[in-house]
Amino acid sequence: MDISSIPLARRFVCLDAVIDWHSRRVLAWRLSISMDTAFCTEAVDKAIARYGTPDIFNTDQGCQFTSAEWTGKLLGLGIKISMDGRGRWMDHVFIERLWRSVKYEEIYLFEHATVHALRAGLRKWFGRYNDWRPHETLGNLTPSMVYQTASRAVA
């Protein structure tokens, strides 16, 4: 999971996303006008409700992810916490690539004027990213195809 800032016409908003490391599937995402921990926990709640509780959860060392609220939530669910080293963006390369793609393919192209318009554009983009767009590093399969195959193998 990570957070990125998104420019709008008169301000910035925060976008977070929970991705499955193996398949690169975006499991949940949220927008917020502030950098509080609540919108991060909402995204995790959504991902867990849909896909179950992971064994381990990786983030950077941002204040949202080192807060007592965040760590208490994960530990309370029996999830092991993994945090990248300071300044180690390469540890988080899959979500950094996601940010680059979403910004160059949606955010910068369409310059959404409102949070509502941005949310609609992102909903469409993440749907295409997960279900339609093949990834070369995934053997030209979509993230959803890889995620579903891995989920069936575990079950």
Coordinates of C-alpha atoms in Angstrom, one line a residue:
M1 CA 0.0 0.0 0.0
D2 CA 1.1 3.5 -0.7
I3 CA -0.2 7.1 -1.0
S4 CA 0.3 9.6 -3.8
S5 CA -0.8 13.2 -4.2
I6 CA -3.0 14.1 -7.2
P7 CA -3.2 17.6 -8.5
L8 CA -6.6 19.1 -9.2
A9 CA -7.4 22.6 -10.6
R10 CA -7.1 24.4 -7.2
R11 CA -5.7 21.8 -4.7
F12 CA -4.2 18.4 -4.3
V13 CA -6.0 15.3 -3.1
C14 CA -4.5 12.0 -1.8
L15 CA -4.9 8.7 -3.5
D16 CA -4.0 5.5 -1.7
A17 CA -4.1 1.9 -3.1
V18 CA -3.8 -1.6 -1.9
I19 CA -2.2 -3.9 -4.4
D20 CA -1.5 -7.6 -4.4
W21 CA 2.3 -7.9 -4.7
H22 CA 2.2 -11.1 -6.9
S23 CA -0.5 -10.2 -9.4
R24 CA -0.2 -6.4 -9.2
R25 CA -4.0 -6.3 -9.0
V26 CA -5.4 -3.2 -7.3
L27 CA -7.6 -4.6 -4.5
A28 CA -8.9 -1.2 -3.1
W29 CA -8.2 2.5 -3.4
R30 CA -9.5 5.7 -1.8
L31 CA -9.3 9.4 -2.3
S32 CA -9.0 11.9 0.5
I33 CA -8.6 15.7 0.9
S34 CA -6.3 15.1 3.9
M35 CA -3.4 12.8 4.7
D36 CA -5.0 11.2 7.7
T37 CA -4.8 7.6 8.6
A38 CA -8.6 7.0 8.3
F39 CA -8.7 6.8 4.5
C40 CA -5.8 4.3 4.6
T41 CA -7.7 2.1 7.1
E42 CA -10.9 2.4 4.9
A43 CA -9.0 1.0 1.9
V44 CA -7.6 -1.9 3.9
D45 CA -11.1 -2.6 5.3
K46 CA -12.5 -2.7 1.8
A47 CA -9.7 -5.0 0.5
I48 CA -10.0 -7.4 3.4
A49 CA -13.8 -7.5 3.1
R50 CA -13.6 -8.4 -0.5
Y51 CA -10.5 -10.6 -0.6
G52 CA -9.7 -11.8 2.9
T53 CA -7.0 -11.1 5.4
P54 CA -3.4 -11.3 4.1
D55 CA -0.6 -12.9 6.1
I56 CA 1.7 -9.8 5.6
F57 CA 1.2 -6.2 4.6
N58 CA 3.9 -3.9 3.2
T59 CA 4.0 -0.1 3.3
D60 CA 6.6 2.6 3.5
Q61 CA 7.3 4.4 6.8
G62 CA 4.9 7.3 6.3
C63 CA 3.2 8.6 9.4
Q64 CA -0.1 7.0 8.5
F65 CA 1.6 3.6 8.5
T66 CA 3.6 4.0 11.6
S67 CA 0.6 5.3 13.7
A68 CA -0.8 3.4 16.6
E69 CA -4.2 3.3 14.8
W70 CA -2.7 1.6 11.7
T71 CA -0.3 -0.8 13.4
G72 CA -2.9 -1.7 16.0
K73 CA -5.5 -2.5 13.3
L74 CA -3.1 -4.8 11.4
L75 CA -1.7 -6.5 14.5
G76 CA -5.2 -7.0 15.8
L77 CA -6.1 -8.9 12.6
G78 CA -3.0 -11.1 13.0
I79 CA -1.3 -9.5 10.0
K80 CA 2.5 -9.2 10.0
I81 CA 3.8 -5.7 9.2
S82 CA 6.5 -5.1 6.7
M83 CA 7.9 -1.6 6.2
D84 CA 10.4 -0.5 3.6
G85 CA 13.7 1.1 4.6
R86 CA 13.9 4.9 4.7
G87 CA 14.4 6.4 1.2
R88 CA 14.1 2.9 -0.4
W89 CA 11.6 3.6 -3.2
M90 CA 12.8 0.4 -5.0
D91 CA 11.4 -1.7 -2.2
H92 CA 8.0 -0.3 -3.2
V93 CA 8.6 -0.5 -7.0
F94 CA 5.3 -2.1 -8.0
I95 CA 3.1 0.6 -6.5
E96 CA 5.5 3.3 -7.7
R97 CA 5.0 2.0 -11.2
L98 CA 1.2 2.0 -10.6
W99 CA 1.5 5.7 -9.7
R100 CA 3.4 6.5 -12.8
S101 CA 0.9 4.7 -15.0
V102 CA -2.2 6.2 -13.4
K103 CA -0.7 9.7 -13.5
Y104 CA 0.4 9.6 -17.1
E105 CA -2.6 7.7 -18.5
E106 CA -5.4 9.3 -16.5
I107 CA -4.5 12.2 -14.2
Y108 CA -2.3 14.4 -16.5
L109 CA -4.3 13.6 -19.6
F110 CA -7.7 14.6 -18.3
E111 CA -7.0 17.2 -15.6
H112 CA -10.1 16.5 -13.6
A113 CA -11.6 19.7 -12.1
T114 CA -13.4 18.1 -9.1
V115 CA -12.9 15.2 -6.7
H116 CA -16.1 13.7 -8.1
A117 CA -14.8 13.7 -11.7
L118 CA -11.5 12.4 -10.5
R119 CA -13.1 9.5 -8.7
A120 CA -15.2 8.6 -11.8
G121 CA -12.1 8.7 -14.0
L122 CA -10.0 6.6 -11.5
R123 CA -12.8 4.0 -11.2
K124 CA -12.8 3.5 -14.9
W125 CA -9.0 3.5 -15.1
F126 CA -8.5 1.0 -12.3
G127 CA -11.1 -1.3 -13.9
R128 CA -9.1 -1.2 -17.2
Y129 CA -5.8 -1.7 -15.4
N130 CA -7.1 -4.8 -13.5
D131 CA -9.3 -6.5 -16.0
W132 CA -8.4 -5.5 -19.5
R133 CA -4.8 -4.4 -19.8
P134 CA -2.3 -7.2 -20.1
H135 CA 1.1 -6.8 -18.4
E136 CA 4.2 -8.1 -20.2
T137 CA 5.8 -9.1 -16.8
L138 CA 2.8 -11.2 -16.0
G139 CA 3.1 -13.2 -19.2
N140 CA 0.7 -10.9 -21.1
L141 CA -2.1 -11.7 -18.6
T142 CA -4.1 -9.1 -16.8
P143 CA -3.6 -8.6 -13.0
S144 CA -7.1 -10.0 -12.4
M145 CA -6.3 -13.2 -14.4
V146 CA -3.1 -13.8 -12.4
Y147 CA -4.9 -13.0 -9.1
Q148 CA -7.7 -15.4 -9.8
T149 CA -5.3 -18.2 -10.9
A150 CA -3.3 -17.7 -7.7
S151 CA -6.4 -17.6 -5.5
R152 CA -7.7 -20.9 -7.0
A153 CA -4.3 -22.5 -6.5
V154 CA -4.3 -21.6 -2.8
A155 CA -7.9 -22.8 -2.2

